[in-house]
CSV table of C-alpha atoms (C1' of nucleotides) in Angstrom, one decimal:
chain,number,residue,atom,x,y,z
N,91,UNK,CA,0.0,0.0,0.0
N,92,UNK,CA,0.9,3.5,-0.7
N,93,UNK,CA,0.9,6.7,1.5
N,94,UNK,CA,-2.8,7.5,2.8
N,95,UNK,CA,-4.2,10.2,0.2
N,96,UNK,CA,-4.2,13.8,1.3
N,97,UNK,CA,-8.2,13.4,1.3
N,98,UNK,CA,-8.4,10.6,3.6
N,99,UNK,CA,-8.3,12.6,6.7
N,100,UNK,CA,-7.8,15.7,8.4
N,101,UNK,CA,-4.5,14.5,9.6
N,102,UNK,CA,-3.2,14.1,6.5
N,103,UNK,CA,-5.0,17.3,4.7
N,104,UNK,CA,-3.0,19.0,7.4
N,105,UNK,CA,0.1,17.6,6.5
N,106,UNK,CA,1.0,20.2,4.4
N,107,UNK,CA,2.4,23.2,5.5
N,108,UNK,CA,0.2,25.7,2.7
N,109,UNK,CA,-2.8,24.0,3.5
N,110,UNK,CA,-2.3,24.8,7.4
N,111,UNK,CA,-1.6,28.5,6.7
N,112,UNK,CA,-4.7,28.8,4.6
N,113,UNK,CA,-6.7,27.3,7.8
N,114,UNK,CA,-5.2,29.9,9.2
N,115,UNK,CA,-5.8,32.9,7.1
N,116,UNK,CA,-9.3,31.8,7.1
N,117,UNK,CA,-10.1,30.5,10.3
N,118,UNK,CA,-11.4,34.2,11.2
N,119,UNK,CA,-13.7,35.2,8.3
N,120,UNK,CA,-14.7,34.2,4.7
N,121,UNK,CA,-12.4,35.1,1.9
N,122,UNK,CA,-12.3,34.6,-1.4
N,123,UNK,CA,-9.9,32.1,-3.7
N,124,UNK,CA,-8.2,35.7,-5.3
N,125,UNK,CA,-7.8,36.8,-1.9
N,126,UNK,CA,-6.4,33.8,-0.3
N,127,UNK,CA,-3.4,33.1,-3.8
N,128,UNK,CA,-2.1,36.6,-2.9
N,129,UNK,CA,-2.0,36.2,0.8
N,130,UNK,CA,-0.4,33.1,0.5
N,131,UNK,CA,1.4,33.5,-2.5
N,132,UNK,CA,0.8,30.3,-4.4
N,133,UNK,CA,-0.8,30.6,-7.8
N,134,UNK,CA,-4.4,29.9,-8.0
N,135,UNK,CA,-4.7,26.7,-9.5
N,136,UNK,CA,-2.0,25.4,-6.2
N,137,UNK,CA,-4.6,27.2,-4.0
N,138,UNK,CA,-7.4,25.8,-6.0
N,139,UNK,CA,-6.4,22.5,-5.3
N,140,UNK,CA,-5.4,23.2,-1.8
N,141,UNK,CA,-8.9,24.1,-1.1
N,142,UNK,CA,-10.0,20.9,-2.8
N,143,UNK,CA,-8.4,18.9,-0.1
N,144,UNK,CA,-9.4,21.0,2.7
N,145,UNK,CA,-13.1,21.0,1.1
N,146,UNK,CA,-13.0,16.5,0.8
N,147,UNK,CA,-12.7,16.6,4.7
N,148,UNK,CA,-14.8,19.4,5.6
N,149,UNK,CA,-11.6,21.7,6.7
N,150,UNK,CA,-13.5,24.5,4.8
N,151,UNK,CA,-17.0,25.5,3.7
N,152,UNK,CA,-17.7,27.2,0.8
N,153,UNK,CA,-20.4,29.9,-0.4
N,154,UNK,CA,-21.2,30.8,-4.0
N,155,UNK,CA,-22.0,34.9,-4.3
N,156,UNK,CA,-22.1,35.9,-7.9
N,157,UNK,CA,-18.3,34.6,-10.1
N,158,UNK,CA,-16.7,34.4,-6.5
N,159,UNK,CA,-16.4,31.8,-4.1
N,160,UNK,CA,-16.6,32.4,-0.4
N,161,UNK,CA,-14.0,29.9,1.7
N,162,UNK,CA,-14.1,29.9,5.8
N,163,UNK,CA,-12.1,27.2,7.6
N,164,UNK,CA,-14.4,24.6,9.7
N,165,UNK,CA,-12.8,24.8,12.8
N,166,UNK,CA,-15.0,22.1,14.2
N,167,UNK,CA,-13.2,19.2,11.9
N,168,UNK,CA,-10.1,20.7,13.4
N,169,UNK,CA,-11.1,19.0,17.1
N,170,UNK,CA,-10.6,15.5,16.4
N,171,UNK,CA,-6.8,16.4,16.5
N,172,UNK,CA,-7.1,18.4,19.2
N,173,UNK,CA,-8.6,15.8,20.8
N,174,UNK,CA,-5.8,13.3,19.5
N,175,UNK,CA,-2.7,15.5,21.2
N,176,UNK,CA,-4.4,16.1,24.3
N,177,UNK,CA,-4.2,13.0,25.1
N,178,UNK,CA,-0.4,13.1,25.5
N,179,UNK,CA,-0.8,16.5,27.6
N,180,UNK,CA,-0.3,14.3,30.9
N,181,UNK,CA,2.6,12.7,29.8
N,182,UNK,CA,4.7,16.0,28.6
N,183,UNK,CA,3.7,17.4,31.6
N,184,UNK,CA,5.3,14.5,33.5
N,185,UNK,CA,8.1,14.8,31.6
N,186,UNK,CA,8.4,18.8,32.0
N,187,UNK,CA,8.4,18.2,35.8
N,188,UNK,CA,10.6,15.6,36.2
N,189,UNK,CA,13.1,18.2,34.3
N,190,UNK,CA,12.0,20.6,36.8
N,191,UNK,CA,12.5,18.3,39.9
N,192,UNK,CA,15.9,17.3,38.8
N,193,UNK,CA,17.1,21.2,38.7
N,194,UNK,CA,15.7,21.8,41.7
N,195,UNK,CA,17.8,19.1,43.2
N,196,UNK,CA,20.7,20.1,41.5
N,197,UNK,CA,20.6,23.4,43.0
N,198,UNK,CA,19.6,22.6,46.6
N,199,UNK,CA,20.4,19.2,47.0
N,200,UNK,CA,18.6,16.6,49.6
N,201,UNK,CA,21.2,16.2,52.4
N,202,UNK,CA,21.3,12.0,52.2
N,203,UNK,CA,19.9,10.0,55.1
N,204,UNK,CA,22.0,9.6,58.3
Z,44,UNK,CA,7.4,19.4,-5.8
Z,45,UNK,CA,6.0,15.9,-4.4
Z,46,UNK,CA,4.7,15.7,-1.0
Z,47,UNK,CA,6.7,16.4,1.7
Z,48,UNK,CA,8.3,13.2,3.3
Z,49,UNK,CA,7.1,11.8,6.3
Z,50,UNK,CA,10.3,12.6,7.8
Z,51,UNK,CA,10.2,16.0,7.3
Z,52,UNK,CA,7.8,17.1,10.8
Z,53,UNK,CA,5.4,15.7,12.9
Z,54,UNK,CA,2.6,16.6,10.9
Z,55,UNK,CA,3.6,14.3,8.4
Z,56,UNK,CA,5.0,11.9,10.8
Z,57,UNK,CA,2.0,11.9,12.4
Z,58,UNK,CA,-0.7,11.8,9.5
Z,59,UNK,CA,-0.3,7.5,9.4
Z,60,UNK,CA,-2.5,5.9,11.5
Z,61,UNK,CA,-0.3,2.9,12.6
Z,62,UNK,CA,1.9,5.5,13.7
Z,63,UNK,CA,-0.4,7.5,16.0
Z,64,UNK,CA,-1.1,4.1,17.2
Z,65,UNK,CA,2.1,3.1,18.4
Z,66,UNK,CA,2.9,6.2,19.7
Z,67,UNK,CA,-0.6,6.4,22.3
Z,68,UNK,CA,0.7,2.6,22.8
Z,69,UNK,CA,4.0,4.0,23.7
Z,70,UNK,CA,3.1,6.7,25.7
Z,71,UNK,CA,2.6,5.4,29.5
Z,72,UNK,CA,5.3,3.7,28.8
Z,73,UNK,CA,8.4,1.9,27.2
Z,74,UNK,CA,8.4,-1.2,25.5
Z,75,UNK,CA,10.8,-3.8,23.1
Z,76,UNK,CA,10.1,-3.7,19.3
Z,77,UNK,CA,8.7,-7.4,19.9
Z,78,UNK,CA,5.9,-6.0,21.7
Z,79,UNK,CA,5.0,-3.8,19.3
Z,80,UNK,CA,4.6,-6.1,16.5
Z,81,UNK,CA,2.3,-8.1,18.7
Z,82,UNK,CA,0.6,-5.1,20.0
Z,83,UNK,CA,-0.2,-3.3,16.7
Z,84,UNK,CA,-0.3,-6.0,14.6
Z,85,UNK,CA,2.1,-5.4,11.6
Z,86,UNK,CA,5.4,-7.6,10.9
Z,87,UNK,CA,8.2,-6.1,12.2
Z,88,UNK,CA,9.9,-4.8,9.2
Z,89,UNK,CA,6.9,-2.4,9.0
Z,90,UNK,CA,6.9,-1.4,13.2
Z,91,UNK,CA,10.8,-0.8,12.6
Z,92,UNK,CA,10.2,1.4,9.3
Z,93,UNK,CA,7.8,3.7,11.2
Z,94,UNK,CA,9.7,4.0,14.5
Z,95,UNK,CA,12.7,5.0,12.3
Z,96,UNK,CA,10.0,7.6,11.2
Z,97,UNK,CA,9.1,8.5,14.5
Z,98,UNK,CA,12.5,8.8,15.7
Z,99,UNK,CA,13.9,11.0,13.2
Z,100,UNK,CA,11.2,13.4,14.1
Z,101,UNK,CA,11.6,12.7,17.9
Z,102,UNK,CA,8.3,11.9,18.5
Z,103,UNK,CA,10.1,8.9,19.7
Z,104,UNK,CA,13.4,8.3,22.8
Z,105,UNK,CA,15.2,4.7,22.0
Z,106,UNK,CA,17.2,2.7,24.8
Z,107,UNK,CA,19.0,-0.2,24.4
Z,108,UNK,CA,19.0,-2.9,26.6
Z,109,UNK,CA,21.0,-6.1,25.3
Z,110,UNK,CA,19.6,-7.0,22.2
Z,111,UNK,CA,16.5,-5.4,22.7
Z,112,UNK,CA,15.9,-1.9,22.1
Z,113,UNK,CA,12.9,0.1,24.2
Z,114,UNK,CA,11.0,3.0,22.9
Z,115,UNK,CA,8.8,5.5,24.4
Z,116,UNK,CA,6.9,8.3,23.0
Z,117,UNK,CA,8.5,11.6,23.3
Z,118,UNK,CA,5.6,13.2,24.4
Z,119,UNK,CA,6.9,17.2,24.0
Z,120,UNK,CA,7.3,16.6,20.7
Z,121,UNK,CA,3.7,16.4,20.4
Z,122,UNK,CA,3.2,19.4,21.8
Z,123,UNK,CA,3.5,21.6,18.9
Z,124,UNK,CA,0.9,19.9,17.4
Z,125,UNK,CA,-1.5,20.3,20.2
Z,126,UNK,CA,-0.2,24.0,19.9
Z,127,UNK,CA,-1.2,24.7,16.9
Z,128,UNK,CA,-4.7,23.3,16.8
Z,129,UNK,CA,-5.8,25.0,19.7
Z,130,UNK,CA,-5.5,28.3,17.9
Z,131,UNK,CA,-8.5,27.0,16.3
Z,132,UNK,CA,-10.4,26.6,19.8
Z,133,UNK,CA,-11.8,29.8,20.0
Z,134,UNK,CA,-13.6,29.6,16.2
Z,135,UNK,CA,-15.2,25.9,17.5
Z,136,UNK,CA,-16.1,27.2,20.6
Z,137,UNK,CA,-17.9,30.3,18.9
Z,138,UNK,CA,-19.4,28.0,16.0
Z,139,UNK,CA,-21.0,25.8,18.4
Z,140,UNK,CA,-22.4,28.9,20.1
Z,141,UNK,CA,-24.4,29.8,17.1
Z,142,UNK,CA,-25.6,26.5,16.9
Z,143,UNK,CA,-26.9,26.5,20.6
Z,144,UNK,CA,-28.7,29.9,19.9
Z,145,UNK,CA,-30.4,28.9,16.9
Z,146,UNK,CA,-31.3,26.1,18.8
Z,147,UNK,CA,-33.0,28.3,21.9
Z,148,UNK,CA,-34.5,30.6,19.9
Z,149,UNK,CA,-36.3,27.7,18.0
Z,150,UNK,CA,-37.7,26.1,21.3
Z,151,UNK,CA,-38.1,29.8,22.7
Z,152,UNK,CA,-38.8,32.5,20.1
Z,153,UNK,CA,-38.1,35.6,21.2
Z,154,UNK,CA,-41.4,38.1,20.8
Z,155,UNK,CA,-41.0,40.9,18.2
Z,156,UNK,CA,-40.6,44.3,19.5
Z,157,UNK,CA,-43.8,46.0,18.9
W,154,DT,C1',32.9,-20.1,17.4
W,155,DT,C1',28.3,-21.1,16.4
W,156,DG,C1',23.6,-20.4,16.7
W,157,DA,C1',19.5,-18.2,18.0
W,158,DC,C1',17.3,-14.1,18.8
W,159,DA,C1',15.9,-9.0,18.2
W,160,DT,C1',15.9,-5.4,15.3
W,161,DA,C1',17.2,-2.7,11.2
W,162,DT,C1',17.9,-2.1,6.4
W,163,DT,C1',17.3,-2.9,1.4
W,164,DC,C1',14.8,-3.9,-2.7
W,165,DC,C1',10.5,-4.0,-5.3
W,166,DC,C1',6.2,-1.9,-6.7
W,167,DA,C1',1.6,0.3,-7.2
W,168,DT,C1',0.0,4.5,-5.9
W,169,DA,C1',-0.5,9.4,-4.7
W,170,DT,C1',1.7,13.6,-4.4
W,171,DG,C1',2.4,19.1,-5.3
W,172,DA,C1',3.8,22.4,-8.6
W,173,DG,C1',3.6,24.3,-13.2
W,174,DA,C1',1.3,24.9,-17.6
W,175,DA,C1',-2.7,24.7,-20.2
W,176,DT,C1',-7.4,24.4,-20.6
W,177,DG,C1',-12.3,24.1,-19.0
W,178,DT,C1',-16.5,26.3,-16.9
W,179,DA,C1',-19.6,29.7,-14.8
W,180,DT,C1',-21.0,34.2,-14.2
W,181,DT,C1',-21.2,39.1,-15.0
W,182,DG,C1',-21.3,43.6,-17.6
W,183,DT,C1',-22.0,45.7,-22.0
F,25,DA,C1',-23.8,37.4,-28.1
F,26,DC,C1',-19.3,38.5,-26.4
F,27,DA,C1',-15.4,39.5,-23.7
F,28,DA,C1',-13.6,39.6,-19.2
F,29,DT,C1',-13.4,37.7,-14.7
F,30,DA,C1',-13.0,34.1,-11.1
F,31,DC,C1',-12.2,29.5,-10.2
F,32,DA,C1',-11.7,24.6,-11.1
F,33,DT,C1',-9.8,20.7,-13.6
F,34,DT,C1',-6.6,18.1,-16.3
F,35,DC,C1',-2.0,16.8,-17.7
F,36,DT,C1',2.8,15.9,-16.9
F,37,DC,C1',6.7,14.7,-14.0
F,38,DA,C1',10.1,13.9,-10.2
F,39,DT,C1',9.6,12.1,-5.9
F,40,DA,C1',8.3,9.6,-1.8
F,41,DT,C1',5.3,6.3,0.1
F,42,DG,C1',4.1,1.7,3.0
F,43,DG,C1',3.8,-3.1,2.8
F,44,DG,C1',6.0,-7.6,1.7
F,45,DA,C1',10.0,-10.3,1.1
F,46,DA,C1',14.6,-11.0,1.8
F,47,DT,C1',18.7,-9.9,3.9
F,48,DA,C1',22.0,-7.5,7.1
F,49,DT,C1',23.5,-6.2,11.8
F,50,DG,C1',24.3,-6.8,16.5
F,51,DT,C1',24.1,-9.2,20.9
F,52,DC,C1',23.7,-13.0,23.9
F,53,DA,C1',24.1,-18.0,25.4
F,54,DA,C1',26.4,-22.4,25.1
DNA sequence: TTGACATATTCCCATATGAGAATGTATTGT
DNA sequence: ACAATACATTCTCATATGGGAATATGTCAA
């Protein structure tokens, strides 16, 4: 088997480092494909296709008004990895004190039992 | 340009499934190569192809131990991840709002003003 | 040393990628 | 009807993928 398509997932869909910055640039309001190719900088069909991922797993929602098309990132589809990484939020946390406990001993060290 | 290589960030690292598995399986904590194979269920060339993934991004610590070698997730590596979704939070949090009002002023119209 | 065991690496292959270039398709204004 | 505008789609290509099979590497035990 291959690598999992781009469209199979959100985690793969946000793979891509353009993809993510257009979630960004359009996590706040709607914005339209010439809009988005000059923020970002890609041509428009890259961004066209961009979108096209982000649109096969719901990343984005799009609204017709007249020859334009309005995009707005879904934030909602963005949870499920949310969801995913907080789940490791304990264990970093662990980690980051242990790292913490062992400077602290290094600077004012336990006298050893008598 | 093809797609960037799996190698490349955690994003990518990240976006294959038997790889998010092993690393939740990994995260409490750390475990021989054997055990993974049995626990995932995928021969071992494959387990050892994606923790050479996972380690080259650092989503993964090795140990050896004799012949066998232990890996643990690297949890803070996770972390950007986790990072970068939540700057979505605030557009989920405000979607879902909207959908909650809708909802009440379905059950409970509001009277016009007169 | 010789096996046996645990893991990593290499080779093969069907498949999907992202960018660029070119072209297709709606929609609007005149 | 026509040209212009705004997007989307199609094509080509170099590149990387993940699984399977086979093989290499390293470490221990006898």
């Amino acid at each position: 088997m291959a690598r999992a398509a781009t469209t199979s997932d959100a985690f793969n869909a946000v793979a891509e480092p353009r993809r993510r910055q257009i979630l960004l640039y359009l996590a706040h309001d709607e914005r339209q494909v010439g809009e988005i190719v000059t923020a970002i900088g890609l041509d428009q069909p890259s961004v066209s296709k961009h979108l096209g991922v982000l649109r096969s797993v719901n990343l984005v929602r799009v609204r017709r008004n007249g020859r334009h098309r309005l995009y707005r990132t879904n934030a909602a589809a963005i949870r499920p990895l949310h969801e995913w990484t907080e789940t490791f939020e304990q264990y970093w946390r662990h980690q980051l004190n242990r790292v913490k406990e062992r400077a602290e001993a290094q600077a004012n060290p336990k006298p050893l039992a008598k």
